Tab-separated table of C-alpha atoms and ligand atoms in Angstrom:
chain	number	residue	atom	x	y	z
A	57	UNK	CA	-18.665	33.990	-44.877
A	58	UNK	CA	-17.802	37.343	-46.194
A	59	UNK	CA	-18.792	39.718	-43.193
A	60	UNK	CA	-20.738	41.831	-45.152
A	61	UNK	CA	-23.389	38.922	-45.660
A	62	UNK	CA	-26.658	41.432	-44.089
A	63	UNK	CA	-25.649	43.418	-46.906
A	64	UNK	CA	-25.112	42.544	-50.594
A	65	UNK	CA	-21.491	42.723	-50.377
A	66	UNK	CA	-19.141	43.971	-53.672
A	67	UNK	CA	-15.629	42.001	-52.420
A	68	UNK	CA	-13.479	41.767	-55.049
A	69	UNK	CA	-11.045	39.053	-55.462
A	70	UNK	CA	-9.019	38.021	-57.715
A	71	UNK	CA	-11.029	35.726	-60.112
A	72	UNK	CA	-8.507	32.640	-60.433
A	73	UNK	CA	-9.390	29.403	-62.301
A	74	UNK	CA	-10.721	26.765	-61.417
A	75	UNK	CA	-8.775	23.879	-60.657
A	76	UNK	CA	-9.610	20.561	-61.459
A	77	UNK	CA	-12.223	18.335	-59.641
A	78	UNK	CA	-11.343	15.904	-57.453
A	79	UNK	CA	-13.491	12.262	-57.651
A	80	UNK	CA	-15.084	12.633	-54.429
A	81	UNK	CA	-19.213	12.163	-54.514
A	82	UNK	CA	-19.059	9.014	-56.939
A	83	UNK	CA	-22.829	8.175	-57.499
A	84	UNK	CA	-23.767	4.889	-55.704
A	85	UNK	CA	-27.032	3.769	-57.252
A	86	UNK	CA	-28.925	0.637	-54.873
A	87	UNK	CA	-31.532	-1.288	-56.711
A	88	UNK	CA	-35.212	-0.277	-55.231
A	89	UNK	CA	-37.139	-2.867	-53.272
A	90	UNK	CA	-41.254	-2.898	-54.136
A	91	UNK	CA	-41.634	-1.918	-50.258
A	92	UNK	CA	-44.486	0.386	-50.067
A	93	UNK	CA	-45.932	1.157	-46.338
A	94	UNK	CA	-45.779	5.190	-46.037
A	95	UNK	CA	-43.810	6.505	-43.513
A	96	UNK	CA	-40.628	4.534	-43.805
A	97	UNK	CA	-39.081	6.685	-46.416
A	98	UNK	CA	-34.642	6.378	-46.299
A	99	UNK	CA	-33.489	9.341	-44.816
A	100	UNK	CA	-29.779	10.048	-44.409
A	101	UNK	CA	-28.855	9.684	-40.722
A	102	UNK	CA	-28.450	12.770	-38.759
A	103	UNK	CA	-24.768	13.446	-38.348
A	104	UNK	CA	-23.193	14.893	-35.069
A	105	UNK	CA	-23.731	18.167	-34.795
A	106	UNK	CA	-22.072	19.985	-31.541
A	107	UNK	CA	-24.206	22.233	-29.904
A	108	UNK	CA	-23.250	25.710	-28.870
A	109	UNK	CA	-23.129	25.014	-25.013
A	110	UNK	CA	-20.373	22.368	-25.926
A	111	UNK	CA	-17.866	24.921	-28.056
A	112	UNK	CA	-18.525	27.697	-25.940
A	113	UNK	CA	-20.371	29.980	-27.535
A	114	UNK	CA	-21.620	33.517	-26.193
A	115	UNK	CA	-25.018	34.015	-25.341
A	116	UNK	CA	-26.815	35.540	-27.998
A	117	UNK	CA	-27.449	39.173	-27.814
A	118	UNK	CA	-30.637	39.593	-29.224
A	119	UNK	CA	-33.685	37.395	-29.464
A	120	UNK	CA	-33.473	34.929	-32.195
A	121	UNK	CA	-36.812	34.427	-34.388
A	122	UNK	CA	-37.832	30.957	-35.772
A	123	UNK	CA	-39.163	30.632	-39.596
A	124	UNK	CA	-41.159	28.206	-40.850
A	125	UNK	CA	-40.309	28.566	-44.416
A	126	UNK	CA	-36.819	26.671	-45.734
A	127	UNK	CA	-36.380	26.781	-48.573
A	128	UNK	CA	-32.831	26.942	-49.934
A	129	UNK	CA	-29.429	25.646	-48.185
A	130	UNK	CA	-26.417	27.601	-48.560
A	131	UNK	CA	-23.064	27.041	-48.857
A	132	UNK	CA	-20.645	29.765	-47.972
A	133	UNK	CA	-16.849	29.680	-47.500
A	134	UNK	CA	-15.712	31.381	-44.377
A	135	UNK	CA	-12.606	33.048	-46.443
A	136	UNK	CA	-10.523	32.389	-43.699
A	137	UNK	CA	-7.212	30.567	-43.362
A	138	UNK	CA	-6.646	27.172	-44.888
A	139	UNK	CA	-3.877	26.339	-42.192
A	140	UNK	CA	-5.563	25.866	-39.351
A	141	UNK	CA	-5.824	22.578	-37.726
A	142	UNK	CA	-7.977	19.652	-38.175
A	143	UNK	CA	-8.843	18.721	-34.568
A	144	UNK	CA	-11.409	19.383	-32.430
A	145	UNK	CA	-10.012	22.464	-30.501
A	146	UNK	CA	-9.134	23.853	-34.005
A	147	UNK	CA	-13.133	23.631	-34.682
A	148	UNK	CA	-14.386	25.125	-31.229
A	149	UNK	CA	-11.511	27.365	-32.119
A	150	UNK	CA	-12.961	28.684	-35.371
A	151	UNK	CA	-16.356	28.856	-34.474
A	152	UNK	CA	-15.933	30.939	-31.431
A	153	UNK	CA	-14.015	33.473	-33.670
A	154	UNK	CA	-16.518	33.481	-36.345
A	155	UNK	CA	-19.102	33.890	-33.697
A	156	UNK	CA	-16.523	37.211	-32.387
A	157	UNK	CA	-16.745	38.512	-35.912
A	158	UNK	CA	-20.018	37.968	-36.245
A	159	UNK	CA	-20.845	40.041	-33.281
A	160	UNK	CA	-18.607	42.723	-34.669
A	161	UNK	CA	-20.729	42.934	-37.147
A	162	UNK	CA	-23.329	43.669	-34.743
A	163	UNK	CA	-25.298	40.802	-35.129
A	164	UNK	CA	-27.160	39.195	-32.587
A	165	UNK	CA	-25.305	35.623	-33.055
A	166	UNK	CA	-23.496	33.492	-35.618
A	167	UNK	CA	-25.192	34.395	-38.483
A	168	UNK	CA	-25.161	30.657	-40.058
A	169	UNK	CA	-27.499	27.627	-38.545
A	170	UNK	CA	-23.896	25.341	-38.849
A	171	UNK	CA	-20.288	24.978	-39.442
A	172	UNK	CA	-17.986	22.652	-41.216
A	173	UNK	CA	-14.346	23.048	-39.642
A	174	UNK	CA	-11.440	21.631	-41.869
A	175	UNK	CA	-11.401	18.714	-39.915
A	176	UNK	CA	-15.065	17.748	-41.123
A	177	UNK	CA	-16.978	18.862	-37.805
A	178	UNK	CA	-19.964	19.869	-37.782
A	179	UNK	CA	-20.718	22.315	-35.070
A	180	UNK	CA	-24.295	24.640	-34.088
A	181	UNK	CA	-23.863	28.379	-35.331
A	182	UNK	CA	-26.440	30.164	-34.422
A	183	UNK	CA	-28.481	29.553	-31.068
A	184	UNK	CA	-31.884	27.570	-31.470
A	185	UNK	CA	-30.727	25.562	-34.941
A	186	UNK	CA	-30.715	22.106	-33.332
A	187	UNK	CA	-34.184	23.121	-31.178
A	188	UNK	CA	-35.307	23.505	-34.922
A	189	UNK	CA	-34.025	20.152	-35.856
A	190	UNK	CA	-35.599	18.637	-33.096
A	191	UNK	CA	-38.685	20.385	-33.699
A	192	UNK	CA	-39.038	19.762	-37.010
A	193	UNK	CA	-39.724	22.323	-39.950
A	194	UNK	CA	-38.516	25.199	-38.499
A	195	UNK	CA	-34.788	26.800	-38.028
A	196	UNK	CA	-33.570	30.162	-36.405
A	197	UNK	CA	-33.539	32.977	-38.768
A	198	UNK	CA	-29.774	34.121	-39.020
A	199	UNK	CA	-27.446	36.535	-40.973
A	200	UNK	CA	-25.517	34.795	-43.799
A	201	UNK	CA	-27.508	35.505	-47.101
A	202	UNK	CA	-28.857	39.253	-47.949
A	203	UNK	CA	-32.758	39.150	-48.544
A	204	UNK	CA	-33.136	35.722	-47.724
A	205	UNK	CA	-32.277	34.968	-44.071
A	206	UNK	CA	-35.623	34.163	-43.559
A	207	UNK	CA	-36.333	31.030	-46.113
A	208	UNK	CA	-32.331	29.931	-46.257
A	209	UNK	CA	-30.281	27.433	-43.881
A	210	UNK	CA	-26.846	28.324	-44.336
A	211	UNK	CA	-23.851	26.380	-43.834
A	212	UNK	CA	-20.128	28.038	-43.256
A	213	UNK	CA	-17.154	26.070	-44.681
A	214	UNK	CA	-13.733	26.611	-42.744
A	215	UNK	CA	-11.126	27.730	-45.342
A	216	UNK	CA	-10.830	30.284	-48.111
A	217	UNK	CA	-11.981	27.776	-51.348
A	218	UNK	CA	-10.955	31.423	-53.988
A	219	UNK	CA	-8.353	28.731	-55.426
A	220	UNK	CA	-8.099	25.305	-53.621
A	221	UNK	CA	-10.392	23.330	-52.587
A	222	UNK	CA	-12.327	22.191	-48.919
A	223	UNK	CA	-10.989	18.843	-47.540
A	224	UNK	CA	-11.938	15.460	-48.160
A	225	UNK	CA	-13.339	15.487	-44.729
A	226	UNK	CA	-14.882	18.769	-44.992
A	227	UNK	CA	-16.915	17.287	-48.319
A	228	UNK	CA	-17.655	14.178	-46.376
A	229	UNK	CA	-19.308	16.123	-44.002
A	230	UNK	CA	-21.371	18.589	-45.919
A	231	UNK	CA	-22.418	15.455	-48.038
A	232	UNK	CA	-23.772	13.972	-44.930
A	233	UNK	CA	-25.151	17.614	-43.148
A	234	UNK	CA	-26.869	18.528	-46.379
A	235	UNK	CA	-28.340	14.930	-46.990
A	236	UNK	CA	-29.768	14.701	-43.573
A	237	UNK	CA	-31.156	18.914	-44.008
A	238	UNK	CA	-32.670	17.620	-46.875
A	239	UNK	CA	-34.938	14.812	-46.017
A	240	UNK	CA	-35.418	17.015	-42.429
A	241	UNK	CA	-36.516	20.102	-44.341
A	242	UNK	CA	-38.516	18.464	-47.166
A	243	UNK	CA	-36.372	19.960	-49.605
A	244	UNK	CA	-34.916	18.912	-52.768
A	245	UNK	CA	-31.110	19.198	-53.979
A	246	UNK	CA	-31.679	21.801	-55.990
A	247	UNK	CA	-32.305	23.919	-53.166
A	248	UNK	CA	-28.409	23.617	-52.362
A	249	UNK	CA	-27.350	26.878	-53.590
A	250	UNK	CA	-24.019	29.263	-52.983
A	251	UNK	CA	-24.082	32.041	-51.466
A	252	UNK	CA	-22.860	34.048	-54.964
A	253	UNK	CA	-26.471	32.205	-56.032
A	254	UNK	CA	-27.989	35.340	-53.766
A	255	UNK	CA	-25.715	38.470	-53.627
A	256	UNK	CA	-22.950	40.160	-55.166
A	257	UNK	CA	-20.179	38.055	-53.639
A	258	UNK	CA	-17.408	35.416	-54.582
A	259	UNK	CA	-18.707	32.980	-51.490
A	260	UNK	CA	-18.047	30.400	-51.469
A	261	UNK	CA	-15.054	30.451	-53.821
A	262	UNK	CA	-14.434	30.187	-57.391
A	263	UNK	CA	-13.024	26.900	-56.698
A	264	UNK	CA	-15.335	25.226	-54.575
A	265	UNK	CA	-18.989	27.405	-56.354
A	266	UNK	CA	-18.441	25.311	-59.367
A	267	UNK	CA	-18.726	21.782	-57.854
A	268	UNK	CA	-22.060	22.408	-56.194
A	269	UNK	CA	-23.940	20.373	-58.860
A	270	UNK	CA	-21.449	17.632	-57.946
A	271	UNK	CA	-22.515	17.929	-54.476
A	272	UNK	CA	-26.090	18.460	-55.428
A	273	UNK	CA	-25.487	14.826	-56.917
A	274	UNK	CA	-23.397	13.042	-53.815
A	275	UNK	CA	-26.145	14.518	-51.738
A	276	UNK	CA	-28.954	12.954	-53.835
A	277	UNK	CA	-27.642	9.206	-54.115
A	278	UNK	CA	-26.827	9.220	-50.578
A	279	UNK	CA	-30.677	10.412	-49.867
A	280	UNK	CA	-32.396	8.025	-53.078
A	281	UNK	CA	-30.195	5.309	-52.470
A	282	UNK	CA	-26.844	5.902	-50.836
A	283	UNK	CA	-27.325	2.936	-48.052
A	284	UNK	CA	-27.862	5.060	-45.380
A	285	UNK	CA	-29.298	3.948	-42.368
A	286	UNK	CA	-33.546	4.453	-42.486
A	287	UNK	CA	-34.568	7.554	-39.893
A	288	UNK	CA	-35.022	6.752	-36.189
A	289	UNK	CA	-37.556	9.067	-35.368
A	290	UNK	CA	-40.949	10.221	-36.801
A	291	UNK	CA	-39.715	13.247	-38.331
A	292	UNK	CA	-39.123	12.240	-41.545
A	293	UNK	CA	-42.733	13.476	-43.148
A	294	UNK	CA	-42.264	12.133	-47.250
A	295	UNK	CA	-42.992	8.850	-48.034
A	296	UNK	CA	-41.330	6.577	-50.266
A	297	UNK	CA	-43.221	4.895	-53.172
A	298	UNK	CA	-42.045	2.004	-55.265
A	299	UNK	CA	-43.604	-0.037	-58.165
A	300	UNK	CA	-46.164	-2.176	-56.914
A	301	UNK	CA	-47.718	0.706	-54.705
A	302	UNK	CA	-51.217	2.047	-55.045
A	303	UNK	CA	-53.476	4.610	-53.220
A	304	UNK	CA	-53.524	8.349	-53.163
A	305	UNK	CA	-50.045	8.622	-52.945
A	306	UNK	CA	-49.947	7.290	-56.620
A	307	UNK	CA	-53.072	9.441	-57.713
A	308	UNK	CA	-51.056	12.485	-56.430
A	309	UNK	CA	-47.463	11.269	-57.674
A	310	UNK	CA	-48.857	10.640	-61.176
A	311	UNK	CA	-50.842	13.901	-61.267
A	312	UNK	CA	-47.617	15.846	-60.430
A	313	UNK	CA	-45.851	13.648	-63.136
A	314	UNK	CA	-48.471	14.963	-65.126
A	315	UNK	CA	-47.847	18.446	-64.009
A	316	UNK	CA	-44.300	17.990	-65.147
A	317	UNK	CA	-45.007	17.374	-68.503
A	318	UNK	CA	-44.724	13.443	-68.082
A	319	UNK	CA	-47.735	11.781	-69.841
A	320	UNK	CA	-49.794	9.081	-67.956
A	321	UNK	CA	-52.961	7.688	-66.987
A	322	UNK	CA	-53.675	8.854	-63.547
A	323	UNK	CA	-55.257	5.445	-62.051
A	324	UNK	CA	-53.825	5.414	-58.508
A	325	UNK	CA	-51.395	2.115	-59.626
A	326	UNK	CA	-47.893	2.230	-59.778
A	327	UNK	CA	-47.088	0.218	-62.474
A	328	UNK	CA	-44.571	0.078	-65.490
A	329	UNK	CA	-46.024	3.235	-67.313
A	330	UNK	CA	-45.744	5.057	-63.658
A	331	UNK	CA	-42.267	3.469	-63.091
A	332	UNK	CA	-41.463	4.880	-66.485
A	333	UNK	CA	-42.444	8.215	-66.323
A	334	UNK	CA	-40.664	8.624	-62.901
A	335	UNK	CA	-37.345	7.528	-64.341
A	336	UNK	CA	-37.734	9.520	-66.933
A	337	UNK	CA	-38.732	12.788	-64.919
A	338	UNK	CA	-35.427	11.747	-62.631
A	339	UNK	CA	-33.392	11.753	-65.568
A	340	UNK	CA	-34.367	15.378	-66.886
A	341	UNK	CA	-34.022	17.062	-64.031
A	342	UNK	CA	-30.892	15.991	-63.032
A	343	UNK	CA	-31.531	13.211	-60.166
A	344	UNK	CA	-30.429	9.860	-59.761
A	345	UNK	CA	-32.722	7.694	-61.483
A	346	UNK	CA	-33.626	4.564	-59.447
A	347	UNK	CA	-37.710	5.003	-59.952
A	348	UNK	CA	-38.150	5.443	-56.339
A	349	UNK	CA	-40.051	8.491	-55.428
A	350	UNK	CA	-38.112	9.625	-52.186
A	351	UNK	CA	-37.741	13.003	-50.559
A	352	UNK	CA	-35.981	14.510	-53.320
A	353	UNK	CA	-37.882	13.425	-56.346
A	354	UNK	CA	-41.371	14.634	-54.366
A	355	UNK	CA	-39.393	17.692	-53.664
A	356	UNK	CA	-38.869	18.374	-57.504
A	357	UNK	CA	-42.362	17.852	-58.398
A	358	UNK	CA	-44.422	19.757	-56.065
A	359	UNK	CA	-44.530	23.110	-56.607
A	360	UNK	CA	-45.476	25.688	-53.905
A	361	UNK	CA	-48.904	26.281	-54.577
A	362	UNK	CA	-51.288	29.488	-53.537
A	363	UNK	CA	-54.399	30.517	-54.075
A	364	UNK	CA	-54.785	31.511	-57.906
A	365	UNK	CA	-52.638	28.918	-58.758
A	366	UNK	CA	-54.358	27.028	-62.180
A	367	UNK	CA	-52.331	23.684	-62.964
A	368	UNK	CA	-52.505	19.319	-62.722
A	369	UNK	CA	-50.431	20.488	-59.526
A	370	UNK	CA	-53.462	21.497	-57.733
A	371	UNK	CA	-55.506	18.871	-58.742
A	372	UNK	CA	-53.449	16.641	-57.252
A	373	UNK	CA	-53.508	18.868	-53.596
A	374	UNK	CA	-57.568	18.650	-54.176
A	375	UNK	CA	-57.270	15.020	-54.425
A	376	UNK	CA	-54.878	14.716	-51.402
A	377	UNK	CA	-57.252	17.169	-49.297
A	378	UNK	CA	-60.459	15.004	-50.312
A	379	UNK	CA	-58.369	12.198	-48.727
A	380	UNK	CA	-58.429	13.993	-45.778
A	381	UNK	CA	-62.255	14.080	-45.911
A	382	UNK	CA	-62.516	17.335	-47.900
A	383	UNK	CA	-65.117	17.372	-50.719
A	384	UNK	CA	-63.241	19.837	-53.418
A	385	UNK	CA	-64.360	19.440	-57.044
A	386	UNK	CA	-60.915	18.360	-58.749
A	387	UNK	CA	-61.214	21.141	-61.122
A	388	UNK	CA	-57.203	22.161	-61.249
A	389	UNK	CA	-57.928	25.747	-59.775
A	390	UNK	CA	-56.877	26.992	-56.140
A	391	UNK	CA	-59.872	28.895	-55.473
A	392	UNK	CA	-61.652	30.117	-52.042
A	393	UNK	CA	-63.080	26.338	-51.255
A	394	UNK	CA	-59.466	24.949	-51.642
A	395	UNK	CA	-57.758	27.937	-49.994
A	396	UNK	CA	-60.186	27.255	-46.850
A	397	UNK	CA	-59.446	23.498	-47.187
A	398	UNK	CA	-55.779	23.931	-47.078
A	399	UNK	CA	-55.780	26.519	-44.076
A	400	UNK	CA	-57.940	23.968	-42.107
A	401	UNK	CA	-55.216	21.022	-42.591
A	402	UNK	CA	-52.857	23.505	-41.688
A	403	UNK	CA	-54.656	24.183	-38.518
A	404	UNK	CA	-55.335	20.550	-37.672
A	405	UNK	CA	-51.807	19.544	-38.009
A	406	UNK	CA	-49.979	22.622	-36.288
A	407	UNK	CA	-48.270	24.060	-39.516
A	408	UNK	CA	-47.811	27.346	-40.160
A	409	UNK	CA	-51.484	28.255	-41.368
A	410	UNK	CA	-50.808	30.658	-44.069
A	411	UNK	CA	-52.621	28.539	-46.997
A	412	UNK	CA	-49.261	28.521	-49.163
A	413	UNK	CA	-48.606	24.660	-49.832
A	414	UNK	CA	-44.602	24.560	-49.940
A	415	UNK	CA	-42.665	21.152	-49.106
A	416	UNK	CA	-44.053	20.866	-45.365
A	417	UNK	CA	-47.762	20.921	-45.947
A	418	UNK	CA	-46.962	18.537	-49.279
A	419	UNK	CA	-45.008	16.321	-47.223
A	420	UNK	CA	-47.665	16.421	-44.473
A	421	UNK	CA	-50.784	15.672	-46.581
A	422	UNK	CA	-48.682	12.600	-48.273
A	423	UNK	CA	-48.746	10.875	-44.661
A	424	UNK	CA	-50.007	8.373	-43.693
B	716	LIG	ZN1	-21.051	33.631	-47.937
């Protein structure tokens, strides 16, 4: 947190190096089963998170507006003290006095959706953030990241990470938060950002900023493959495809392979030359490469699409609206008939009908 987060803030601190990284977030690879029914994708489990009612937190003074549009987590350090204590009363401690500040600030709440205390607790900033979580797709709009409160969960990290680093049990948990936001949200690990990603700030530290690809990385194998428990509820909206698949799942995975510059026949069978391609898409951009295409590897290769838009990416939405008994010609161009196809999906499955196809609508016409 810097306090001035409504605001680009200009803190200076002293810029001290980096020290070195510890060997937390090993990558734990799990061989991929040819299991293909939809809906069962492996989520990370949901992690506690204590709500506001159980820390004590103030009512919020203002009314707190939902957004339908995540798009980026970030990570912030709270710059605070790195002596506090590790128990639970140290975290309800913390976040009561961040909420304090917060309000000094004049803000209507916490301004982050969730807190990390030293101890690794995970604790409810601002008011409504589990009701999002429960709801699905949405979150609270809060105060942590200038210009971009509206599309960005953020996350506050107890401590001041300028020159050492967060605790073991603090990583633990962020691993775990971020894993579970991920698969929740639809979004991919490179939407883990820091807070210095967005404004002119050192947030979150010039010790902890440069291990976020590391974390980008823990978060991804336990998501892809980390042995995590498969989700209990419905909400998990992208499906998981393996070799052996076929459908129009495959049509649209190979079309966005094709998007990405992978090439491929586009014959609705995942087979070798699919399996292939997918590995090698997962190895250039960074992901862990198990040629299973899970919530983060959809995540890289659907782009947000609107109307205009001229790529393979949209003919693969034309062929997933078709499957929804739409009759688009598969022409590769987002024009007026696809625009009115994607508005009326929208509509029939209570999104947000704004005819922009970002992570929720993709994830929503790869269902079942
Ligand atoms: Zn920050």
């Amino acid at each position: 947190m810097d306090t001035t987060s409504e605001e680009p803030s200009g803190i200076s601190r002293r810029a001290l190096l980096t020290g070195a990284l510890g060997a937390a977030g090993a990558l734990v690879l799990v061989g991929s089963s040819t299991f293909t029914a939809a809906p069962a994708a492996r989520a990370a489990a949901r992690p506690n998170i204590i709500p506001c009612a159980t820390w004590g937190a103030s009512p919020a003074r203002g009314t707190i507006s939902m957004s339908s549009t995540p798009r980026n987590i970030v990570v912030h350090h709270m710059a605070s003290s790195n002596g506090t204590g590790t128990d639970l009363d140290a975290a309800y401690s913390i976040a009561r006095q961040v909420q304090g500040w917060h309000f000094d600030n004049g803000w209507i709440d916490t301004g982050q959706h969730f807190s990390v205390s030293r101890g690794g607790y995970v604790l409810e900033g601002r008011h409504r953030t589990i009701e999002g979580l429960d709801t699905g797709g949405v979150f609270p709009i809060g105060s942590h990241v200038a210009n971009n409160n509206s599309t960005s969960l953020g996350i506050e990290t107890e401590g001041d990470f300028t020159s050492i680093q967060p605790t073991s049990a603090q990583w633990e948990s962020l691993v775990a938060l971020i894993a579970f936001l991920c698969t929740r949200y639809g979004l991919s690990v490179n939407a883990i950002k820091g807070h210095r990603d967005f404004n002119s700030t050192e947030c979150p530290g010039n010790a902890f900023y440069p291990r976020l690809q590391e974390l980008r990385n823990a978060v991804a194998a336990r998501i892809d493959g980390g042995g995590e428990e498969p989700p209990p509820t419905t909400g998990q909206p992208w499906p998981t495809l393996n070799q052996g698949a076929s459908g129009f799942r495959v049509t649209a995975l190979q079309r966005l392979l094709r998007h990405n510059g992978r090439s491929l026949g586009v014959d609705g069978s995942f087979g070798p030359e699919t399996l292939a391609q997918v590995r090698a898409f997962q190895q250039s951009s960074g992901l862990v490469v198990d040629g299973s295409v899970g919530p983060i590897t959809w995540g890289a290769l659907a782009p947000t699409l609107n109307e205009g838009a001229s790529s393979l990416a949209v003919a693969a939405l034309q062929g997933l609206l078709n499957n929804r008994g739409h009759s688009l010609a598969v022409d590769e161009s987002f024009g007026p008939a696809t625009l009115s196809a994607v508005r009326s999906f929208q509509q029939s499955n209570a999104l947000v009908v704004d005819g922009s196809v970002g992570p929720i609508t993709w994830s929503h016409l790869l269902r079942a």
